[in-house]
Amino acid sequence: MTDRHHLLVHGGTFAAVGDGGDISGVRGSSQPDGLFVRDARHLSRWQLTVDGAVPETLSPVADGDTARCVLVPRGGRQEPPAYTLFREQAVADGAFVESLRVTSNRPVPVTVRIAVTADADFTDQFELRSDYRTYVKSGAVRKREVLDDGVEFSYRRGEWLSRTTVTAEPAPDGVEETGTGARRLVWTLDLEAHGSAELALRVAARPHGAAKEPLVPASPSAANDQLLALEGEFVEGVAFPTGWPELAAACARGLSDLASMQVPATGPDGEELRVPAAGAPWFLTLLGRDALLTSLFALPYRPQLAAATLPALAATQATEVGPDSVAQPGKIVHEVRHGELAHFGQVPYGRYYGSVDATPLFLVLLGAYVEQTGDTALARRLEANARAAIGWMLDHGGLTSRGYLVYRADQGGLANQNWKDSPGAICSADGTRASGPVMAAGAQGYAYDALRRTAQLARTVWDDETYAALLEQAAADLRDRFQRDFWMPQHSFPALALDGEGKQVDALASDAGHLLWSGLLDKEFGEKVGRRLVEPDFFSGWGVRTLASGQAAYHPLSYHRGSVWPHDNALITLGLARYGLHDEARTVAHALVDAATATGHRLPEVLAGYGRDTHGEPVPYPHACVRESRSAAAPLALLTAVGGA
């Protein structure tokens, strides 16, 4: 976020407010502004005025789970402010609460007129992204109803109905029209000499399809207490490294962020679950790949994430072909959305299956969960889902017909469907984009690991030796093919992908580290790759770059062509440790921990690829998610890989 926006997150709800606690509702920004629940903006304006003027920010909102700021009327040195306003805000599931205290600075009584202008435009998140798309909404109607203690905004389009209710204590003296659709709540407060008055404002969001009415906390401090209790549960009992306090702090920060980003989901039998959302602000929802990797990183410490993620994804597993959603039988969902545009089919992301790697990662997590916990009941319950996922890999996924997992660009959705999903991410060293069906290297590693882990489940849990042997043979064949087709002898490194003609896409990319994590490369090749990843063109000092510098395709501020991703580096570190390259693993781990330490112990989604030798602080990527579940869980993966070293 920029320094003008501050993010408050709790479950599937987030608010982005300015330095003074206001929401302006400006469109076209790279970052959202407002209160959002289930992909819709439930507050688009929330602006405070005092005696008809916007106050000056004396102490701006700082980072934290509660937004606190101090405001004063505008004036000069010769006339000290007549009063001071102390503003405190927080969010809970489906709710936004504010406490506003006005304190007189004068020795005589004063009267102050407070106004809060509120509006709810119910705009879908996809309308707020800076892609200049517009969407027709025939028959949509917005209404405002004045209440005894506030105002209610509503939006209806066919069967779709969303509401936002704003209430206050004490009730406003009046609710005024503004001529713009917004409503202005006003209070006239008489303050004694050096006296104070307080207003409590509560916002309840009731999005379409929400299962329950929101429980609005009484105050920001009550909302913060709820969140602190939840964060405490996540952190409690985890043995942090005493000899490496910076890693311990990054793990604690990451667990706290994971606690705040649990969103509702439903299991195969309708059971209510809480799963890790991908990230805030744009992706506070279930994304298959992100939830799976987050759960894998946290598995030794918080196995309940995997225990919820697996059935949630099983419940949304595709059972038939859906061209618009890229669905195919057995495929694991990539993205689940609850907004208006998804509901009416104007974007394909209600349930969108444009991911080549969520399906094998589902199987990897299921096998790892049983291995870690010894809980075979979940593997028995999800046996049919696991077999369907294997079926997709072998059939629609391409393992049988093409020898590899394959994806094709989706004109209505994602061009690339591996983790590097930006349009130009899969490219040759000269920047040329891969054409035709793409076989991305990392996905083949996931497939190999999925086949082997599912074979183990078949043998030990499902009592199906024949199926186990079939999967083990498929894994062995995949490994042989991969090392023949992807290995580039001139670079002693694997290609990033194969294109539609089977030609190597020759960019030197960090995805090779995922092959170490999956165990796809033999020992000799794996050691060469691991050592190559910590050479200066790859290793920035803050982590391994997505593309090695020196290639024409490299750009330090590209999303996937030269930046540094913490979750990518976490997988690399686990892979280095797997191949016995412990010095290299510690090198990468220390770089990431140093980056976290420089950013308040919180790792962002992505960092710029500039080198530490020329930039003494990590350079932020301009559009990164501030909170991202894979990055939050990445320090836990480092702890697994290198311990407290």
XYZ file of C-alpha atoms in Angstrom, residues 164-506:
343
model
C -24.783 -1.841 4.655
C -26.144 -0.442 7.916
C -24.496 2.501 9.684
C -25.574 3.169 13.266
C -24.246 5.468 15.959
C -24.401 6.011 19.698
C -25.508 8.591 20.539
C -27.825 8.721 17.546
C -27.085 11.545 15.122
C -29.102 14.736 15.427
C -29.904 14.389 11.769
C -29.155 12.505 8.547
C -28.756 14.876 5.593
C -28.817 14.312 1.850
C -25.713 15.410 -0.022
C -26.908 15.405 -3.626
C -24.499 12.584 -4.493
C -26.301 9.592 -2.987
C -24.185 9.723 0.152
C -25.736 10.598 3.487
C -24.287 12.900 6.132
C -24.736 12.000 9.805
C -24.449 15.134 11.958
C -24.066 15.859 15.656
C -23.957 19.169 17.537
C -21.865 18.608 20.674
C -21.691 21.033 23.589
C -18.385 20.603 25.388
C -17.627 21.872 28.873
C -14.332 23.636 29.550
C -11.644 21.085 28.669
C -14.476 18.560 28.369
C -14.845 15.584 26.036
C -17.581 13.754 24.129
C -17.468 10.378 22.413
C -19.236 8.923 19.403
C -19.417 5.199 18.676
C -20.077 4.331 15.016
C -20.793 0.816 13.817
C -21.044 -0.488 10.272
C -22.617 -3.880 9.536
C -22.132 -5.348 6.051
C -24.709 -7.862 4.857
C -23.408 -9.155 1.509
C -25.521 -11.311 -0.748
C -25.142 -14.965 0.136
C -23.657 -14.405 3.576
C -24.654 -17.252 5.868
C -24.969 -15.187 9.038
C -25.683 -11.683 10.248
C -22.434 -9.993 11.330
C -21.690 -9.659 15.030
C -20.566 -6.054 15.308
C -18.156 -5.435 18.214
C -19.040 -2.673 20.636
C -15.812 -0.766 19.983
C -12.475 -0.910 18.148
C -10.821 -2.168 21.332
C -13.335 -5.029 21.526
C -12.649 -5.889 17.876
C -8.926 -5.770 18.538
C -9.320 -8.047 21.561
C -11.082 -10.615 19.347
C -8.260 -10.515 16.826
C -5.534 -10.668 19.476
C -7.166 -13.736 20.998
C -7.269 -15.416 17.593
C -3.652 -14.497 16.876
C -2.626 -15.778 20.301
C -4.164 -19.165 19.556
C -2.162 -19.420 16.336
C 1.144 -18.500 17.947
C 0.714 -20.480 21.166
C 2.711 -23.672 21.431
C 5.049 -23.076 18.481
C 8.676 -23.564 19.498
C 10.485 -20.590 18.000
C 14.294 -20.673 17.650
C 15.875 -19.037 20.688
C 19.227 -18.575 18.967
C 17.805 -16.673 16.014
C 15.411 -14.024 17.352
C 14.850 -12.447 13.944
C 13.510 -15.719 12.521
C 11.416 -16.201 15.660
C 9.910 -12.738 15.173
C 9.176 -13.418 11.497
C 7.475 -16.718 12.393
C 5.367 -15.024 15.080
C 4.396 -12.188 12.732
C 3.531 -14.684 10.008
C 1.345 -16.792 12.284
C -0.476 -13.679 13.473
C -1.147 -12.656 9.889
C -2.368 -16.151 9.034
C -4.775 -15.953 11.964
C -6.266 -12.734 10.601
C -6.646 -14.097 7.060
C -8.846 -17.141 7.688
C -11.942 -16.989 5.470
C -15.091 -19.132 5.547
C -15.394 -22.195 3.334
C -17.582 -25.291 3.183
C -16.549 -28.945 3.223
C -17.964 -31.881 1.218
C -20.683 -32.523 3.809
C -21.612 -28.864 4.241
C -19.438 -28.426 7.314
C -18.187 -24.917 8.041
C -14.427 -24.443 7.674
C -11.880 -21.621 7.930
C -9.132 -21.656 5.316
C -6.205 -19.333 4.546
C -7.080 -16.594 2.078
C -4.489 -15.796 -0.558
C -3.780 -12.177 0.336
C -5.026 -8.671 0.970
C -6.193 -6.464 -0.549
C -7.173 -8.039 -3.877
C -7.191 -11.739 -3.011
C -8.938 -12.129 0.338
C -10.531 -15.360 -0.870
C -9.732 -19.034 -1.400
C -7.110 -19.637 -4.091
C -6.220 -23.292 -4.428
C -2.486 -23.038 -5.052
C -1.976 -20.394 -2.376
C -3.955 -22.212 0.321
C -2.154 -25.475 -0.446
C 1.356 -24.014 -0.280
C 0.500 -22.030 2.844
C -0.810 -25.196 4.493
C 2.290 -27.135 3.440
C 4.628 -24.540 4.937
C 2.651 -24.462 8.186
C 2.027 -28.211 8.365
C 4.572 -29.100 11.088
C 3.270 -26.261 13.276
C -0.389 -25.711 12.416
C -1.747 -28.885 10.746
C -5.312 -27.619 11.189
C -4.774 -25.399 8.136
C -4.273 -28.484 5.973
C -7.140 -30.268 7.713
C -9.470 -27.459 6.595
C -7.947 -26.660 3.189
C -8.115 -30.222 1.860
C -11.856 -30.814 2.389
C -12.663 -27.256 1.254
C -10.890 -27.901 -2.041
C -12.415 -31.380 -2.315
C -15.849 -29.757 -2.042
C -15.103 -27.472 -4.998
C -13.317 -30.097 -7.141
C -14.619 -30.098 -10.728
C -16.842 -32.984 -11.777
C -17.517 -32.003 -15.391
C -16.114 -29.962 -18.254
C -16.817 -26.226 -18.080
C -15.191 -24.284 -20.943
C -15.707 -20.817 -19.436
C -14.272 -21.811 -16.052
C -11.576 -24.139 -17.505
C -13.113 -26.925 -15.403
C -12.368 -30.591 -16.089
C -13.298 -33.663 -14.019
C -10.969 -34.094 -11.040
C -9.372 -30.654 -11.336
C -8.826 -28.605 -8.162
C -10.159 -25.074 -8.178
C -7.815 -22.144 -8.699
C -10.000 -19.299 -7.427
C -13.355 -18.917 -5.679
C -15.198 -15.593 -5.778
C -18.447 -14.444 -4.164
C -19.033 -11.089 -5.860
C -21.819 -9.818 -8.070
C -19.901 -10.129 -11.339
C -18.985 -13.739 -10.615
C -22.579 -14.494 -9.589
C -23.942 -13.217 -12.918
C -21.161 -14.828 -14.984
C -19.618 -11.528 -16.053
C -16.220 -12.720 -14.849
C -15.292 -16.425 -14.851
C -13.967 -16.540 -11.307
C -16.965 -17.755 -9.288
C -15.233 -21.115 -9.478
C -12.301 -20.830 -11.823
C -10.031 -23.763 -12.581
C -7.232 -22.050 -14.519
C -4.358 -23.689 -12.641
C -2.127 -26.500 -13.828
C -0.569 -27.056 -10.405
C -3.335 -26.856 -7.764
C -4.357 -30.454 -8.527
C -0.940 -32.087 -7.936
C -0.367 -29.812 -4.917
C -3.667 -31.068 -3.445
C -2.257 -34.597 -3.587
C 1.115 -33.492 -2.213
C -0.571 -31.858 0.792
C -2.815 -34.870 1.427
C 0.167 -37.212 1.468
C 2.275 -34.846 3.560
C -0.587 -34.353 6.043
C -0.919 -38.093 6.655
C 2.854 -38.451 6.968
C 3.087 -35.523 9.395
C 0.064 -36.270 11.590
C -0.580 -39.987 11.214
C -4.259 -39.080 10.657
C -5.399 -41.552 8.006
C -9.100 -40.753 8.405
C -8.876 -37.707 6.133
C -7.102 -39.732 3.437
C -9.872 -42.338 3.614
C -12.551 -39.678 3.444
C -10.940 -37.976 0.440
C -9.887 -41.149 -1.407
C -12.363 -40.589 -4.239
C -11.211 -36.978 -4.593
C -7.560 -38.029 -4.661
C -8.203 -40.674 -7.307
C -10.152 -38.132 -9.364
C -7.207 -35.721 -9.099
C -4.832 -38.443 -10.329
C -7.285 -39.131 -13.134
C -7.182 -35.484 -14.172
C -3.365 -35.440 -14.226
C -3.230 -38.542 -16.397
C -6.109 -37.588 -18.696
C -7.050 -33.916 -19.178
C -3.835 -32.756 -17.503
C -1.750 -34.328 -20.265
C 0.556 -36.789 -18.489
C -0.570 -39.699 -20.635
C -0.948 -37.967 -24.001
C 1.870 -35.400 -23.785
C 4.050 -36.908 -21.071
C 3.710 -33.746 -18.959
C 1.127 -31.551 -17.303
C 0.061 -29.038 -19.962
C -1.929 -25.821 -19.958
C -3.240 -23.574 -22.696
C -3.802 -19.838 -22.471
C -7.357 -18.992 -21.431
C -8.647 -15.987 -23.393
C -11.195 -15.113 -20.722
C -8.878 -15.736 -17.796
C -5.187 -16.444 -17.299
C -2.621 -16.738 -20.062
C -0.253 -18.656 -17.792
C -1.639 -21.160 -15.314
C 1.387 -22.052 -13.225
C 2.490 -19.966 -10.227
C 4.104 -17.407 -12.531
C 0.751 -16.439 -13.991
C 1.403 -12.975 -15.460
C 1.154 -12.824 -19.282
C 4.873 -12.667 -20.099
C 6.195 -14.778 -17.234
C 6.959 -17.953 -19.217
C 9.567 -16.748 -21.654
C 12.902 -17.465 -23.228
C 16.083 -15.742 -22.084
C 15.544 -13.083 -24.759
C 12.034 -12.347 -23.469
C 10.092 -14.191 -26.203
C 6.897 -15.617 -24.779
C 6.239 -19.332 -25.008
C 3.670 -20.229 -27.668
C 1.106 -22.996 -27.869
C 0.385 -25.436 -25.044
C 2.927 -24.929 -22.268
C 4.617 -27.545 -20.077
C 6.011 -25.585 -17.119
C 8.923 -27.174 -15.259
C 7.709 -26.607 -11.701
C 4.364 -28.278 -12.331
C 6.139 -31.453 -13.461
C 7.950 -31.588 -10.141
C 4.659 -31.257 -8.278
C 3.186 -34.034 -10.438
C 6.114 -36.326 -9.646
C 5.757 -35.737 -5.916
C 1.976 -36.157 -6.139
C 2.294 -39.534 -7.874
C 4.764 -40.821 -5.308
C 2.845 -39.594 -2.262
C -0.467 -40.909 -3.585
C 1.172 -44.269 -4.262
C 2.143 -44.347 -0.601
C -1.440 -43.609 0.433
C -2.718 -46.321 -1.885
C -0.358 -48.850 -0.341
C -0.690 -47.950 3.349
C -4.188 -46.453 3.694
C -6.351 -47.649 0.804
C -4.818 -51.152 0.600
C -4.476 -51.008 -3.192
C -1.068 -52.339 -4.162
C -1.856 -52.455 -7.869
C -2.751 -48.749 -7.954
C 0.341 -47.895 -5.922
C 2.617 -49.723 -8.364
C 0.978 -47.990 -11.324
C 1.555 -44.550 -9.799
C 5.152 -45.329 -8.846
C 5.888 -46.381 -12.412
C 4.268 -43.227 -13.758
C 6.463 -41.149 -11.419
C 9.644 -42.950 -12.485
C 8.801 -42.502 -16.163
C 8.097 -38.794 -15.623
C 11.452 -38.326 -13.927
C 13.317 -39.995 -16.780
C 11.478 -37.979 -19.431
C 11.977 -34.708 -17.611
C 15.730 -35.008 -17.239
C 15.970 -35.911 -20.912
C 13.709 -33.168 -22.292
C 14.191 -30.225 -19.908
C 17.888 -30.397 -19.042
C 20.026 -27.796 -20.864
C 23.602 -29.149 -20.910
C 25.026 -25.822 -22.072
C 23.732 -24.210 -18.869
C 23.783 -27.245 -16.540
C 20.275 -26.136 -15.678
C 16.682 -27.106 -16.528
C 14.542 -25.112 -18.949
C 11.729 -23.005 -17.534
C 9.235 -24.854 -19.750
C 8.652 -26.638 -23.027
C 6.524 -24.866 -25.620
C 3.797 -26.308 -27.809
C 6.360 -27.844 -30.168
C 8.339 -29.374 -27.324
C 11.153 -26.835 -27.629
C 12.947 -25.680 -24.501
C 11.962 -22.264 -23.133
C 15.488 -21.426 -22.073
